[in-house]
Amino acid sequence: MKQLFLSRTLTIISIVALLAVTAHAQQPEITLLEQAQQLFKPLPQDMATTEFPITPMRVALGRKLFFDARLSLDGTVSCASCHRPALFGTDALPKSIGVEHRLNAHNAPTVLNAALQFKSHWIGDRENVEDQAMKSLTGYASFGNPDTETVIKKIKALGYADNFAQSFPEQKDPIKPENWGIAIGAYERTLVTPSPFDDFLRGNVNALTPQAQRGVNTFIETGCASCHSGIGVGGALFQKFGLVEDYWKAIGSQTLDEGRYSVTKNPNDKYVFKVPSLRNVAKTPPYFHDGSVATLPQAVIVMARVQLGKTLTEQQVADLVAFLNSLTGKLPEDFITELGLPPQALPATTP
Amino acid sequence: MKQLFLSRTLTIISIVALLAVTAHAQQPEITLLEQAQQLFKPLPQDMATTEFPITPMRVALGRKLFFDARLSLDGTVSCASCHRPALFGTDALPKSIGVEHRLNAHNAPTVLNAALQFKSHWIGDRENVEDQAMKSLTGYASFGNPDTETVIKKIKALGYADNFAQSFPEQKDPIKPENWGIAIGAYERTLVTPSPFDDFLRGNVNALTPQAQRGVNTFIETGCASCHSGIGVGGALFQKFGLVEDYWKAIGSQTLDEGRYSVTKNPNDKYVFKVPSLRNVAKTPPYFHDGSVATLPQAVIVMARVQLGKTLTEQQVADLVAFLNSLTGKLPEDFITELGLPPQALPATTP
């Protein structure tokens, strides 16, 4: 764990060093593409890891479970309720609403490319997409089930026993929340959205309009890329929101969210949040951890001001938005197609 | 209106007469297929009518609107919340749950083939699918919007203005709840699910297994077809639930629902409900207006007892269920595929 932090710190230092070099030194021979290739990386085919390998069986099961609202307390909430396919894996709400109209603490981030991130949730209180999925089953403001026994009974009653057995053939008793999380995770690890910016990073300079290219340059020169870098264009570290100004005044928050401090109780973590990935950002309003900002230009202006102390020109904002639009990817076919849940109903009770 | 009732009454009389003939007279020359063809009809290509013609523009718009939860009070409920594609257009709940966890009065019927029915809702308080959709926008336990002005503002804010203009080119001010209903209705009028039983009715006797054919025979001879007939195998008339026994004792209802009486206040309408279409019934548990019965065999047994005073044999139940399974149709491709809502979020407010 310490090693991970050390390596992360070194990465940040080297990025900052690189930015210093690219922004200030006279190196006309470095093209924008080369600069971008040093800071960002194109998407892989999928997001399987050694710890979380994916199999076709698990992906197929995870996909069904992702869309099945019957697992929730009152049968109304599935993963897809807050991560709607047609809304690029979000719900377009400031903060998501779970079972019994319970309000979530934060805005729902997209599930697209989410497995790339170093932690899940805005305050990093979930380790990965598997952990996030598993804990949502009994999360108060998500699926709302009282305990894991209830969940296990529901999974069996709905006719998923065979699917679990086939997906975890080495296990004697595979129906458990951990495996629910692993199956959903396997599915989510297939949800990558290759974008024009990925084509650009692979060397096709014409994949970006001249304005979007200017936006890449502004993104690097202004300092945005010091946090929003890597494959996810973000999603790789924590950072204080409001380095220069109080964020809640800048975005008009209705409540004061102390961020990661609520997890660690370490005063250094006050107002610290995960730096979100900017992939598909143009398609996933509203913005920030509490959804306080409705439009992308407004979000860009606020970020430059409160994080970097900079006032952007209208042209810079337009260029940055053009670049951010190039991060909009193609929705995976088996995300926008909903298919074949087992047809069983749970034993009838009037809620 | 009177004429309609008269013609309906005549239809019922002629069906009853036909049943009397087929059940009791010696007419060995009439085959099961011929009998069935006199009582039922195969599905049309779509369910457009002179009053509600469909156009590709309206269907496309209606499809988007069907899946857009942002139109509801809190952004959590769309048509597809209670009419989930993968659950054959239902939600597998006893009674549906709308915005703010408000409980609906009745079980959600499927939207598949729904436009065939002579009225909408279990108690017939909606004239057709267009009327049902339109009124759901401000329905307390569905979308929950306070008034139509709010709805109109939301439709505009979400970027649908052009779609409405293209779908209703003859109108100057096309964004209104009536047109929302007409667009959703146009989409729903395409949602037909041709089944093996339709193949059978068109003359392919082998489309049904021998057991399902015995089920058709039992369905006619027992008297089920006296209410469940026509294209929808039901959905064409009102009938008292519990002609022989009190329904609420038979199905274990938790509340006493007086049915259509609550609409008309006519004592003759006490415990009267719309006879539901049985198309896709095997895929749409739980059963009856309050979802009190979880399985199809149980529903079949109850119906024979409380409506016809008959106790079915195990074999008869199995045969009837085999027939009802043959009413399961193919899901329309553009129902199970969810695509392309406008990406705008509504102005951010914390709910």
XYZ file of C-alpha atoms in Angstrom:
702
model
C 0.000 0.000 0.000
C 2.804 2.388 0.958
C 4.638 1.357 -2.170
C 1.562 2.186 -4.214
C 1.400 5.664 -2.720
C 5.100 6.177 -3.259
C 4.847 5.161 -6.880
C 1.776 7.380 -7.275
C 3.649 10.281 -5.720
C 6.555 9.703 -8.085
C 4.150 9.642 -11.014
C 2.684 12.955 -9.937
C 6.113 14.461 -9.455
C 7.211 13.332 -12.884
C 4.030 14.671 -14.464
C 4.510 18.010 -12.756
C 8.141 18.036 -13.854
C 7.105 17.210 -17.373
C 4.530 19.991 -17.352
C 7.167 22.413 -16.152
C 9.421 21.345 -18.986
C 6.776 21.434 -21.678
C 5.295 24.686 -20.524
C 8.430 26.702 -19.987
C 11.439 25.218 -21.780
C 12.197 25.924 -25.395
C 11.568 22.568 -27.033
C 9.939 23.336 -30.357
C 10.713 19.846 -31.621
C 8.122 18.243 -29.299
C 4.785 18.093 -31.091
C 1.406 18.339 -29.381
C 0.853 14.660 -30.152
C 4.120 13.670 -28.476
C 3.292 15.822 -25.458
C -0.151 14.238 -25.229
C 1.274 10.735 -25.602
C 3.512 11.360 -22.591
C 0.582 12.466 -20.427
C -2.296 10.296 -21.598
C -2.836 6.759 -22.837
C -5.422 5.255 -25.177
C -8.035 2.843 -23.798
C -7.281 -0.880 -23.676
C -9.682 -3.481 -25.164
C -11.078 -4.247 -21.741
C -10.195 -3.584 -18.100
C -9.485 -7.102 -16.857
C -6.657 -7.419 -14.341
C -4.808 -10.327 -12.765
C -6.873 -9.824 -9.626
C -10.111 -9.485 -11.584
C -9.969 -11.599 -14.723
C -13.117 -11.662 -16.842
C -14.793 -14.710 -18.389
C -17.683 -14.718 -20.887
C -19.892 -16.458 -18.291
C -19.252 -13.831 -15.644
C -19.740 -10.984 -18.087
C -23.077 -12.428 -19.252
C -24.253 -12.954 -15.669
C -23.046 -9.537 -14.566
C -24.904 -7.911 -17.419
C -28.195 -9.516 -16.375
C -27.671 -8.581 -12.746
C -26.795 -5.025 -13.734
C -30.310 -4.564 -15.118
C -32.279 -6.513 -12.497
C -34.199 -4.237 -10.125
C -35.774 -7.172 -8.282
C -32.679 -7.583 -6.120
C -33.339 -4.266 -4.389
C -35.379 -3.765 -1.236
C -38.543 -2.724 -3.049
C -37.874 -4.008 -6.549
C -37.378 -0.573 -8.090
C -33.606 -0.029 -8.181
C -31.007 -1.771 -10.336
C -27.463 -0.682 -11.172
C -28.992 0.696 -14.374
C -31.304 3.021 -12.423
C -28.430 5.333 -11.540
C -26.221 4.216 -14.444
C -28.639 4.494 -17.367
C -27.233 3.308 -20.671
C -28.800 6.045 -22.769
C -27.388 8.683 -20.411
C -23.838 7.360 -20.739
C -24.009 5.418 -17.497
C -25.316 8.234 -15.308
C -28.785 9.425 -14.264
C -28.568 13.158 -15.015
C -29.530 13.884 -11.402
C -27.480 16.082 -9.019
C -27.494 13.213 -6.507
C -28.857 9.751 -7.164
C -32.029 8.453 -5.563
C -32.165 4.886 -4.252
C -34.925 2.672 -2.831
C -37.711 4.388 -0.938
C -36.584 7.711 -2.342
C -33.422 7.760 -0.240
C -30.997 10.432 -1.377
C -27.387 9.486 -2.088
C -24.543 11.556 -0.699
C -23.022 12.189 -4.135
C -23.606 12.508 -7.841
C -23.491 9.138 -9.660
C -20.331 8.840 -11.765
C -20.580 6.894 -15.003
C -19.814 3.166 -14.991
C -18.184 3.532 -18.409
C -14.401 3.049 -18.096
C -14.932 3.193 -14.326
C -12.745 0.147 -13.657
C -9.721 2.166 -14.779
C -9.880 4.304 -11.662
C -7.649 3.684 -8.657
C -10.620 3.799 -6.249
C -14.402 3.946 -6.542
C -16.768 6.648 -5.283
C -16.037 10.357 -5.015
C -14.449 9.964 -1.598
C -12.648 6.713 -2.391
C -14.484 4.611 0.168
C -14.804 1.709 -2.287
C -11.714 -0.122 -3.473
C -12.828 -0.999 -6.996
C -15.930 -1.598 -9.089
C -16.420 -5.064 -7.557
C -16.365 -3.654 -4.035
C -18.685 -0.817 -5.064
C -21.206 -3.204 -6.630
C -21.146 -5.636 -3.713
C -21.691 -2.954 -1.090
C -24.526 -1.345 -3.053
C -26.631 -4.470 -2.393
C -26.980 -3.513 1.242
C -26.245 0.201 0.829
C -28.877 2.290 2.565
C -29.479 4.678 -0.342
C -28.885 2.220 -3.173
C -30.418 -1.302 -3.087
C -31.280 -1.007 0.597
C -31.394 -4.708 1.496
C -31.220 -5.269 5.265
C -28.574 -8.021 5.138
C -26.753 -10.411 2.854
C -29.004 -13.378 3.728
C -31.936 -11.537 2.164
C -29.891 -10.925 -0.958
C -28.870 -14.565 -1.253
C -32.486 -15.714 -0.923
C -33.595 -13.278 -3.624
C -30.890 -14.357 -6.059
C -31.977 -17.981 -5.655
C -35.704 -17.174 -5.892
C -35.195 -15.254 -9.132
C -33.627 -18.235 -10.899
C -29.940 -17.259 -10.988
C -28.543 -20.372 -9.268
C -27.348 -22.021 -12.499
C -25.746 -18.824 -13.755
C -23.739 -18.483 -10.546
C -22.698 -22.146 -10.633
C -21.476 -21.770 -14.226
C -19.689 -18.498 -13.510
C -17.875 -19.780 -10.422
C -17.454 -23.504 -11.210
C -14.691 -23.996 -8.642
C -16.923 -22.935 -5.749
C -19.353 -25.135 -3.857
C -21.591 -22.325 -2.670
C -21.194 -19.567 -5.241
C -24.267 -17.456 -4.464
C -22.867 -14.717 -2.284
C -22.583 -10.934 -2.464
C -18.844 -11.093 -3.245
C -19.585 -13.026 -6.413
C -22.442 -10.724 -7.281
C -19.855 -7.940 -7.147
C -17.328 -9.926 -9.165
C -19.895 -10.726 -11.887
C -21.068 -7.102 -12.132
C -17.412 -6.068 -12.090
C -16.578 -8.474 -14.927
C -19.318 -6.868 -16.991
C -18.213 -3.352 -16.093
C -14.634 -4.204 -17.026
C -15.865 -4.636 -20.614
C -17.456 -1.166 -20.695
C -14.785 0.824 -22.500
C -15.685 3.684 -24.839
C -12.979 4.403 -27.427
C -13.137 8.043 -28.488
C -11.622 10.366 -31.107
C -8.988 11.316 -28.519
C -7.847 7.669 -28.426
C -7.423 7.740 -32.211
C -5.423 10.920 -31.793
C -3.194 9.327 -29.131
C -2.575 6.404 -31.500
C -1.150 8.861 -34.005
C -4.125 9.952 -36.110
C -3.754 13.687 -35.616
C -6.787 14.417 -37.798
C -9.067 12.586 -35.381
C -9.286 15.896 -33.498
C -10.506 19.156 -35.007
C -8.024 22.045 -34.942
C -10.066 23.575 -32.115
C -9.966 20.348 -30.085
C -6.198 20.237 -30.629
C -5.918 23.782 -29.317
C -7.987 22.532 -26.382
C -5.476 19.740 -25.678
C -2.734 22.318 -25.669
C -4.664 24.625 -23.317
C -5.502 21.646 -21.092
C -1.800 20.887 -20.712
C -0.520 24.468 -20.495
C -3.136 25.665 -18.012
C -2.285 22.818 -15.666
C -5.459 20.689 -15.885
C -3.354 17.681 -16.845
C -1.426 17.790 -13.583
C -4.400 15.955 -12.066
C -6.366 14.771 -15.111
C -3.840 12.514 -16.807
C -3.295 8.856 -17.650
C -5.703 6.471 -19.381
C -8.722 7.921 -17.640
C -7.754 11.563 -18.092
C -8.256 11.538 -14.319
C -9.344 8.871 -11.867
C -5.835 8.139 -10.627
C -5.435 10.238 -7.478
C -7.082 12.286 -4.724
C -6.887 16.074 -4.684
C -8.288 18.869 -2.585
C -11.236 20.570 -4.288
C -10.659 24.266 -3.832
C -6.890 24.747 -3.718
C -7.274 28.471 -4.361
C -10.861 29.268 -3.307
C -13.519 27.524 -1.223
C -15.215 25.201 -3.671
C -18.691 25.432 -2.103
C -18.877 29.157 -2.749
C -17.690 28.724 -6.328
C -20.204 26.027 -7.286
C -23.070 27.035 -4.984
C -23.210 23.827 -2.958
C -26.291 23.472 -0.805
C -24.405 21.451 1.810
C -20.762 21.451 2.882
C -19.196 18.139 1.940
C -15.885 17.481 3.684
C -14.907 14.847 1.148
C -12.451 12.121 2.034
C -12.126 13.482 5.569
C -15.407 11.725 6.354
C -13.645 8.404 5.618
C -10.216 8.939 7.165
C -10.827 11.665 9.799
C -7.392 12.937 8.803
C -7.500 16.782 8.721
C -5.317 16.737 5.596
C -8.212 15.032 3.800
C -10.672 17.866 4.334
C -12.367 18.740 1.022
C -10.294 16.098 -0.733
C -12.083 14.135 -3.466
C -11.084 11.643 -6.110
C -10.112 13.424 -9.308
C -12.778 12.132 -11.681
C -12.013 10.642 -15.076
C -13.059 13.090 -17.791
C -13.952 10.430 -20.343
C -17.502 11.090 -21.646
C -17.688 14.192 -19.469
C -19.626 16.107 -22.130
C -22.412 13.517 -21.900
C -22.648 13.290 -18.136
C -24.035 16.482 -16.620
C -24.575 17.752 -13.970
C -21.045 18.206 -12.615
C -19.001 17.810 -9.440
C -19.568 15.540 -6.441
C -22.896 17.193 -5.647
C -24.089 17.895 -9.167
C -24.226 21.617 -8.468
C -23.120 22.765 -11.900
C -25.304 22.072 -14.919
C -23.109 22.827 -17.902
C -19.645 21.884 -19.067
C -18.324 25.402 -19.870
C -19.336 26.503 -16.374
C -17.556 23.487 -14.858
C -14.396 24.269 -16.850
C -14.396 27.914 -15.736
C -14.866 26.963 -12.082
C -12.090 24.373 -12.136
C -9.516 26.771 -13.607
C -10.412 29.336 -10.984
C -10.645 27.269 -7.803
C -7.850 24.805 -8.555
C -5.391 26.882 -10.549
C -6.298 30.496 -9.793
C -6.737 31.210 -13.479
C -9.397 33.110 -15.360
C -9.883 31.556 -18.761
C -10.730 33.544 -21.882
C -13.887 32.704 -23.788
C -11.736 31.212 -26.516
C -9.886 28.993 -24.033
C -13.148 27.727 -22.583
C -14.481 26.918 -26.045
C -11.248 25.129 -26.972
C -11.217 23.118 -23.741
C -14.838 22.098 -24.288
C -13.956 21.041 -27.841
C -11.191 18.831 -26.427
C -13.509 17.405 -23.752
C -16.055 16.591 -26.460
C -13.392 14.463 -28.130
C -13.434 12.251 -25.017
C -16.985 11.140 -25.804
C -16.748 7.521 -26.869
C -18.886 4.903 -28.552
C -21.321 3.181 -26.197
C -20.686 -0.577 -25.946
C -23.302 -2.555 -27.862
C -24.143 -4.847 -24.935
C -24.594 -1.850 -22.644
C -27.341 -0.200 -24.675
C -29.091 -3.512 -25.311
C -31.080 -4.905 -22.433
C -31.901 -8.590 -22.617
C -33.328 -11.699 -21.042
C -33.713 -11.581 -17.275
C -35.198 -14.707 -15.698
C -38.966 -14.052 -15.639
C -39.695 -15.083 -12.048
C -41.392 -12.697 -9.662
C -40.543 -12.755 -5.981
C -43.290 -14.080 -3.683
C -46.034 -11.478 -3.719
C -46.188 -8.977 -0.875
C -47.705 -5.533 -0.975
C -44.873 -3.088 -0.253
C -71.114 4.857 -27.272
C -74.402 3.012 -26.862
C -73.813 1.440 -30.226
C -70.406 0.274 -29.107
C -71.887 -1.388 -26.045
C -74.612 -2.966 -28.120
C -72.116 -4.359 -30.602
C -69.953 -5.583 -27.725
C -72.981 -7.219 -26.132
C -73.832 -8.897 -29.405
C -70.258 -10.123 -29.731
C -70.429 -11.621 -26.264
C -73.783 -13.227 -26.992
C -72.493 -14.726 -30.212
C -69.349 -16.027 -28.477
C -71.449 -17.581 -25.742
C -73.737 -19.074 -28.375
C -70.745 -20.396 -30.256
C -69.336 -21.927 -27.098
C -72.679 -23.557 -26.404
C -72.670 -24.998 -29.910
C -69.085 -26.158 -29.897
C -69.261 -27.599 -26.402
C -72.515 -29.453 -26.623
C -73.587 -30.076 -30.202
C -72.394 -33.013 -32.240
C -70.192 -31.374 -34.832
C -67.204 -33.680 -35.293
C -66.329 -31.942 -38.541
C -65.200 -28.746 -36.749
C -61.506 -29.052 -35.948
C -59.803 -27.422 -32.965
C -58.097 -25.024 -35.355
C -61.406 -23.962 -36.863
C -62.903 -23.501 -33.411
C -59.927 -21.427 -32.339
C -60.054 -19.327 -35.505
C -63.660 -18.416 -34.710
C -62.772 -17.269 -31.195
C -59.318 -15.723 -31.581
C -57.401 -13.739 -34.168
C -53.686 -13.500 -34.934
C -51.823 -10.258 -34.216
C -51.639 -7.555 -36.873
C -48.313 -6.006 -37.967
C -48.916 -2.997 -35.752
C -51.790 -1.442 -33.828
C -52.262 1.837 -35.709
C -55.863 3.011 -36.094
C -57.570 5.774 -38.050
C -57.754 7.820 -34.851
C -54.147 7.046 -33.917
C -52.054 6.650 -37.059
C -48.342 6.070 -36.526
C -45.455 7.773 -38.314
C -41.753 6.860 -38.095
C -41.024 10.268 -36.498
C -43.599 9.793 -33.766
C -42.493 6.234 -33.094
C -38.854 7.330 -32.761
C -39.776 10.204 -30.454
C -42.126 8.047 -28.407
C -39.413 5.470 -27.943
C -36.999 8.039 -26.514
C -39.638 9.480 -24.230
C -40.590 5.990 -23.059
C -37.110 5.558 -21.592
C -36.537 9.081 -20.251
C -36.836 9.262 -16.467
C -35.929 12.952 -16.382
C -39.511 13.934 -17.176
C -40.694 12.650 -13.791
C -40.918 14.694 -10.584
C -37.598 13.468 -9.196
C -35.927 12.107 -12.317
C -36.223 8.458 -11.294
C -39.317 7.173 -13.104
C -39.822 6.577 -16.814
C -42.453 4.463 -18.580
C -39.772 1.772 -18.648
C -39.507 1.744 -14.837
C -42.816 -0.090 -14.513
C -42.726 -1.526 -18.036
C -39.239 -3.028 -18.145
C -38.267 -4.491 -21.491
C -36.452 -7.512 -20.080
C -39.496 -8.346 -17.923
C -41.861 -8.330 -20.916
C -43.075 -4.820 -20.229
C -43.872 -5.294 -16.535
C -41.940 -4.784 -13.296
C -42.524 -8.099 -11.501
C -43.924 -6.176 -8.531
C -47.376 -6.802 -7.009
C -48.114 -3.091 -7.379
C -45.881 -0.593 -9.127
C -43.931 2.077 -7.287
C -43.749 5.607 -8.682
C -41.837 8.752 -7.731
C -41.050 9.260 -4.050
C -41.888 5.625 -3.391
C -45.600 6.209 -3.979
C -47.526 2.966 -4.313
C -49.812 2.456 -7.297
C -53.325 1.138 -6.827
C -52.787 -1.797 -9.188
C -50.337 -4.217 -10.716
C -48.658 -2.846 -13.865
C -49.970 -4.617 -16.978
C -47.549 -5.118 -19.845
C -47.325 -2.471 -22.573
C -46.822 -5.223 -25.146
C -49.909 -5.500 -27.383
C -51.603 -3.146 -24.913
C -53.034 -0.902 -27.631
C -55.304 -3.781 -28.698
C -57.370 -3.426 -25.568
C -60.696 -1.557 -25.525
C -59.670 0.495 -22.459
C -56.512 1.019 -20.421
C -55.932 0.302 -16.724
C -57.486 -2.482 -14.687
C -60.569 -0.392 -13.934
C -60.834 1.162 -17.388
C -60.300 4.721 -16.248
C -58.044 5.456 -19.219
C -59.453 5.417 -22.743
C -56.419 4.111 -24.615
C -52.629 3.935 -24.417
C -52.310 7.588 -25.444
C -54.608 8.710 -22.653
C -52.831 6.458 -20.168
C -49.399 7.821 -21.105
C -50.507 11.448 -21.047
C -52.132 11.186 -17.627
C -49.148 9.373 -16.138
C -47.119 12.586 -16.531
C -49.082 14.207 -13.728
C -50.266 10.979 -12.069
C -49.576 11.065 -8.334
C -48.022 7.598 -8.136
C -46.376 7.561 -11.566
C -44.414 10.597 -12.833
C -45.839 12.876 -10.135
C -45.417 16.240 -11.862
C -47.497 18.969 -10.218
C -48.945 20.372 -13.470
C -48.614 20.342 -17.235
C -46.631 23.612 -17.323
C -43.812 21.898 -15.427
C -43.872 19.055 -17.919
C -43.712 21.386 -20.911
C -40.737 23.247 -19.416
C -38.900 19.977 -18.798
C -39.489 18.680 -22.326
C -38.012 21.903 -23.732
C -35.083 21.967 -21.297
C -34.126 18.388 -22.204
C -33.744 19.190 -25.890
C -36.856 17.602 -27.382
C -38.230 20.709 -29.126
C -37.032 19.687 -32.596
C -38.328 16.145 -32.200
C -41.790 17.446 -31.340
C -41.754 19.920 -34.225
C -40.822 17.132 -36.673
C -43.385 14.726 -35.235
C -46.260 17.206 -35.347
C -45.326 19.430 -38.305
C -48.855 20.776 -38.746
C -48.909 22.257 -35.231
C -47.525 25.631 -34.194
C -47.005 24.753 -30.555
C -46.523 20.993 -30.500
C -44.960 20.560 -27.040
C -47.906 19.549 -24.899
C -48.870 16.532 -22.814
C -51.407 15.341 -25.422
C -48.615 14.988 -27.973
C -46.356 13.335 -25.432
C -49.129 10.757 -25.071
C -49.610 10.447 -28.831
C -45.874 9.915 -29.408
C -45.593 7.291 -26.653
C -48.773 5.737 -28.018
C -47.342 5.607 -31.544
C -44.357 3.714 -30.163
C -46.530 1.393 -28.095
C -48.687 0.662 -31.149
C -45.633 -0.979 -32.710
C -45.082 -3.285 -29.727
C -46.678 -6.488 -30.988
C -45.296 -9.885 -29.997
C -46.204 -12.623 -32.505
C -46.313 -15.989 -30.753
C -46.601 -19.694 -31.612
C -50.357 -19.357 -31.051
C -50.499 -16.814 -33.898
C -48.758 -19.303 -36.173
C -51.310 -21.875 -35.103
C -54.212 -19.520 -35.854
C -52.755 -18.914 -39.310
C -53.041 -22.640 -39.977
C -49.744 -24.117 -38.802
C -51.184 -26.704 -36.409
C -47.705 -27.959 -35.494
C -46.793 -24.570 -34.014
C -48.414 -25.828 -30.799
C -47.342 -28.971 -28.941
C -50.033 -31.631 -28.492
C -50.294 -30.576 -24.844
C -50.765 -26.915 -25.773
C -53.464 -27.996 -28.256
C -55.223 -29.902 -25.476
C -54.892 -26.676 -23.481
C -56.644 -24.687 -26.224
C -59.450 -27.216 -26.147
C -59.722 -27.062 -22.340
C -59.606 -23.253 -22.488
C -62.624 -23.258 -24.812
C -64.571 -26.086 -23.177
C -64.124 -24.873 -19.603
C -65.445 -21.449 -20.557
C -62.299 -19.308 -20.213
C -62.769 -18.095 -23.793
C -66.142 -16.576 -22.993
C -64.176 -13.609 -21.622
C -60.661 -14.194 -22.942
C -61.226 -14.093 -26.695
C -60.378 -11.973 -29.721
C -56.958 -10.749 -30.821
C -55.810 -10.093 -27.272
C -57.177 -13.325 -25.798
C -58.858 -10.854 -23.450
C -58.725 -7.094 -23.128
C -62.050 -6.526 -24.857
C -64.597 -6.214 -22.036
C -65.255 -5.695 -18.335
C -66.307 -8.555 -16.080
C -66.982 -9.039 -12.409
C -64.055 -10.735 -10.665
C -65.603 -13.364 -8.436
C -68.803 -14.462 -10.176
C -68.989 -17.572 -8.002
C -66.862 -16.747 -4.914
C -65.492 -13.547 -3.368
C -62.256 -12.943 -5.227
C -60.403 -11.396 -2.278
C -60.732 -14.569 -0.219
C -59.599 -16.731 -3.130
C -56.448 -14.755 -3.922
C -55.663 -13.465 -0.435
C -55.922 -9.756 -1.215
C -54.568 -7.479 1.469
C -57.053 -4.743 0.606
C -60.573 -4.869 -0.827
C -60.567 -3.298 -4.273
C -64.037 -2.437 -5.559
C -62.830 -2.237 -9.134
C -64.657 -0.173 -11.702
C -67.189 0.933 -9.078
C -64.595 3.450 -7.913
C -64.834 5.098 -11.352
C -68.565 4.926 -12.076
C -70.140 4.657 -8.580
C -72.655 2.346 -10.256
C -73.387 -0.554 -7.870
C -73.392 -2.956 -10.828
C -69.701 -2.184 -11.286
C -68.660 -3.445 -7.857
C -65.683 -5.805 -8.209
C -65.771 -5.361 -11.982
C -62.365 -5.199 -13.716
C -61.142 -5.182 -17.277
C -60.555 -8.746 -18.473
C -56.805 -8.665 -19.110
C -55.215 -9.835 -22.333
C -53.439 -13.142 -21.743
C -50.699 -12.547 -24.313
C -47.283 -13.082 -22.632
C -49.044 -14.015 -19.401
C -46.436 -16.693 -18.604
C -43.743 -13.999 -18.516
C -45.596 -11.422 -16.445
C -46.055 -12.595 -12.859
C -47.373 -11.772 -10.316
C -51.035 -12.025 -11.261
C -54.352 -10.180 -10.896
C -55.040 -6.501 -10.310
C -53.185 -6.518 -7.001
C -50.433 -8.995 -7.851
C -51.557 -11.316 -5.066
C -50.814 -14.558 -6.882
C -47.232 -15.438 -7.746
C -47.518 -18.345 -10.184
C -49.448 -19.112 -13.343
C -50.862 -22.535 -12.328
C -52.224 -20.969 -9.150
C -53.802 -18.142 -11.177
C -55.421 -20.660 -13.546
C -56.868 -22.701 -10.667
C -58.287 -19.606 -8.968
C -59.881 -18.301 -12.157
C -61.685 -21.572 -12.917
C -63.013 -21.662 -9.377
C -64.113 -18.087 -8.772
C -65.371 -17.309 -12.278
C -66.719 -20.648 -13.457
C -67.221 -22.684 -10.297
C -65.013 -25.435 -11.644
C -62.266 -27.456 -10.023
C -59.638 -28.303 -12.602
C -57.696 -31.571 -12.638
C -53.905 -31.409 -12.445
C -53.799 -32.457 -16.078
C -56.151 -29.670 -17.108
C -54.051 -27.103 -15.268
C -50.884 -28.351 -16.948
C -52.556 -28.303 -20.371
C -53.908 -24.790 -19.851
C -50.471 -23.573 -18.760
C -48.958 -25.177 -21.886
C -51.454 -23.234 -24.004
C -50.758 -19.992 -22.119
C -47.042 -20.516 -22.706
C -47.762 -20.548 -26.438
C -48.957 -16.935 -26.053
C -45.402 -15.827 -25.198
C -44.183 -13.817 -28.164
C -40.965 -12.424 -29.521
C -39.908 -9.123 -27.928
C -39.706 -6.285 -30.475
C -36.108 -5.399 -31.309
C -36.542 -1.684 -30.631
C -38.123 -2.415 -27.254
C -35.171 -4.324 -25.841
C -32.664 -1.855 -27.277
C -32.339 1.418 -25.435
C -30.790 4.267 -27.370
C -29.844 7.888 -27.644
C -31.625 10.253 -25.275
C -30.618 13.905 -25.491
C -27.777 14.268 -22.953
C -28.965 17.436 -21.211
C -29.448 17.483 -17.464
C -32.133 19.630 -15.931
C -30.915 22.653 -13.944
C -29.272 21.246 -10.828
C -31.305 21.208 -7.639
C -30.843 18.905 -4.713
C -34.063 16.891 -4.449
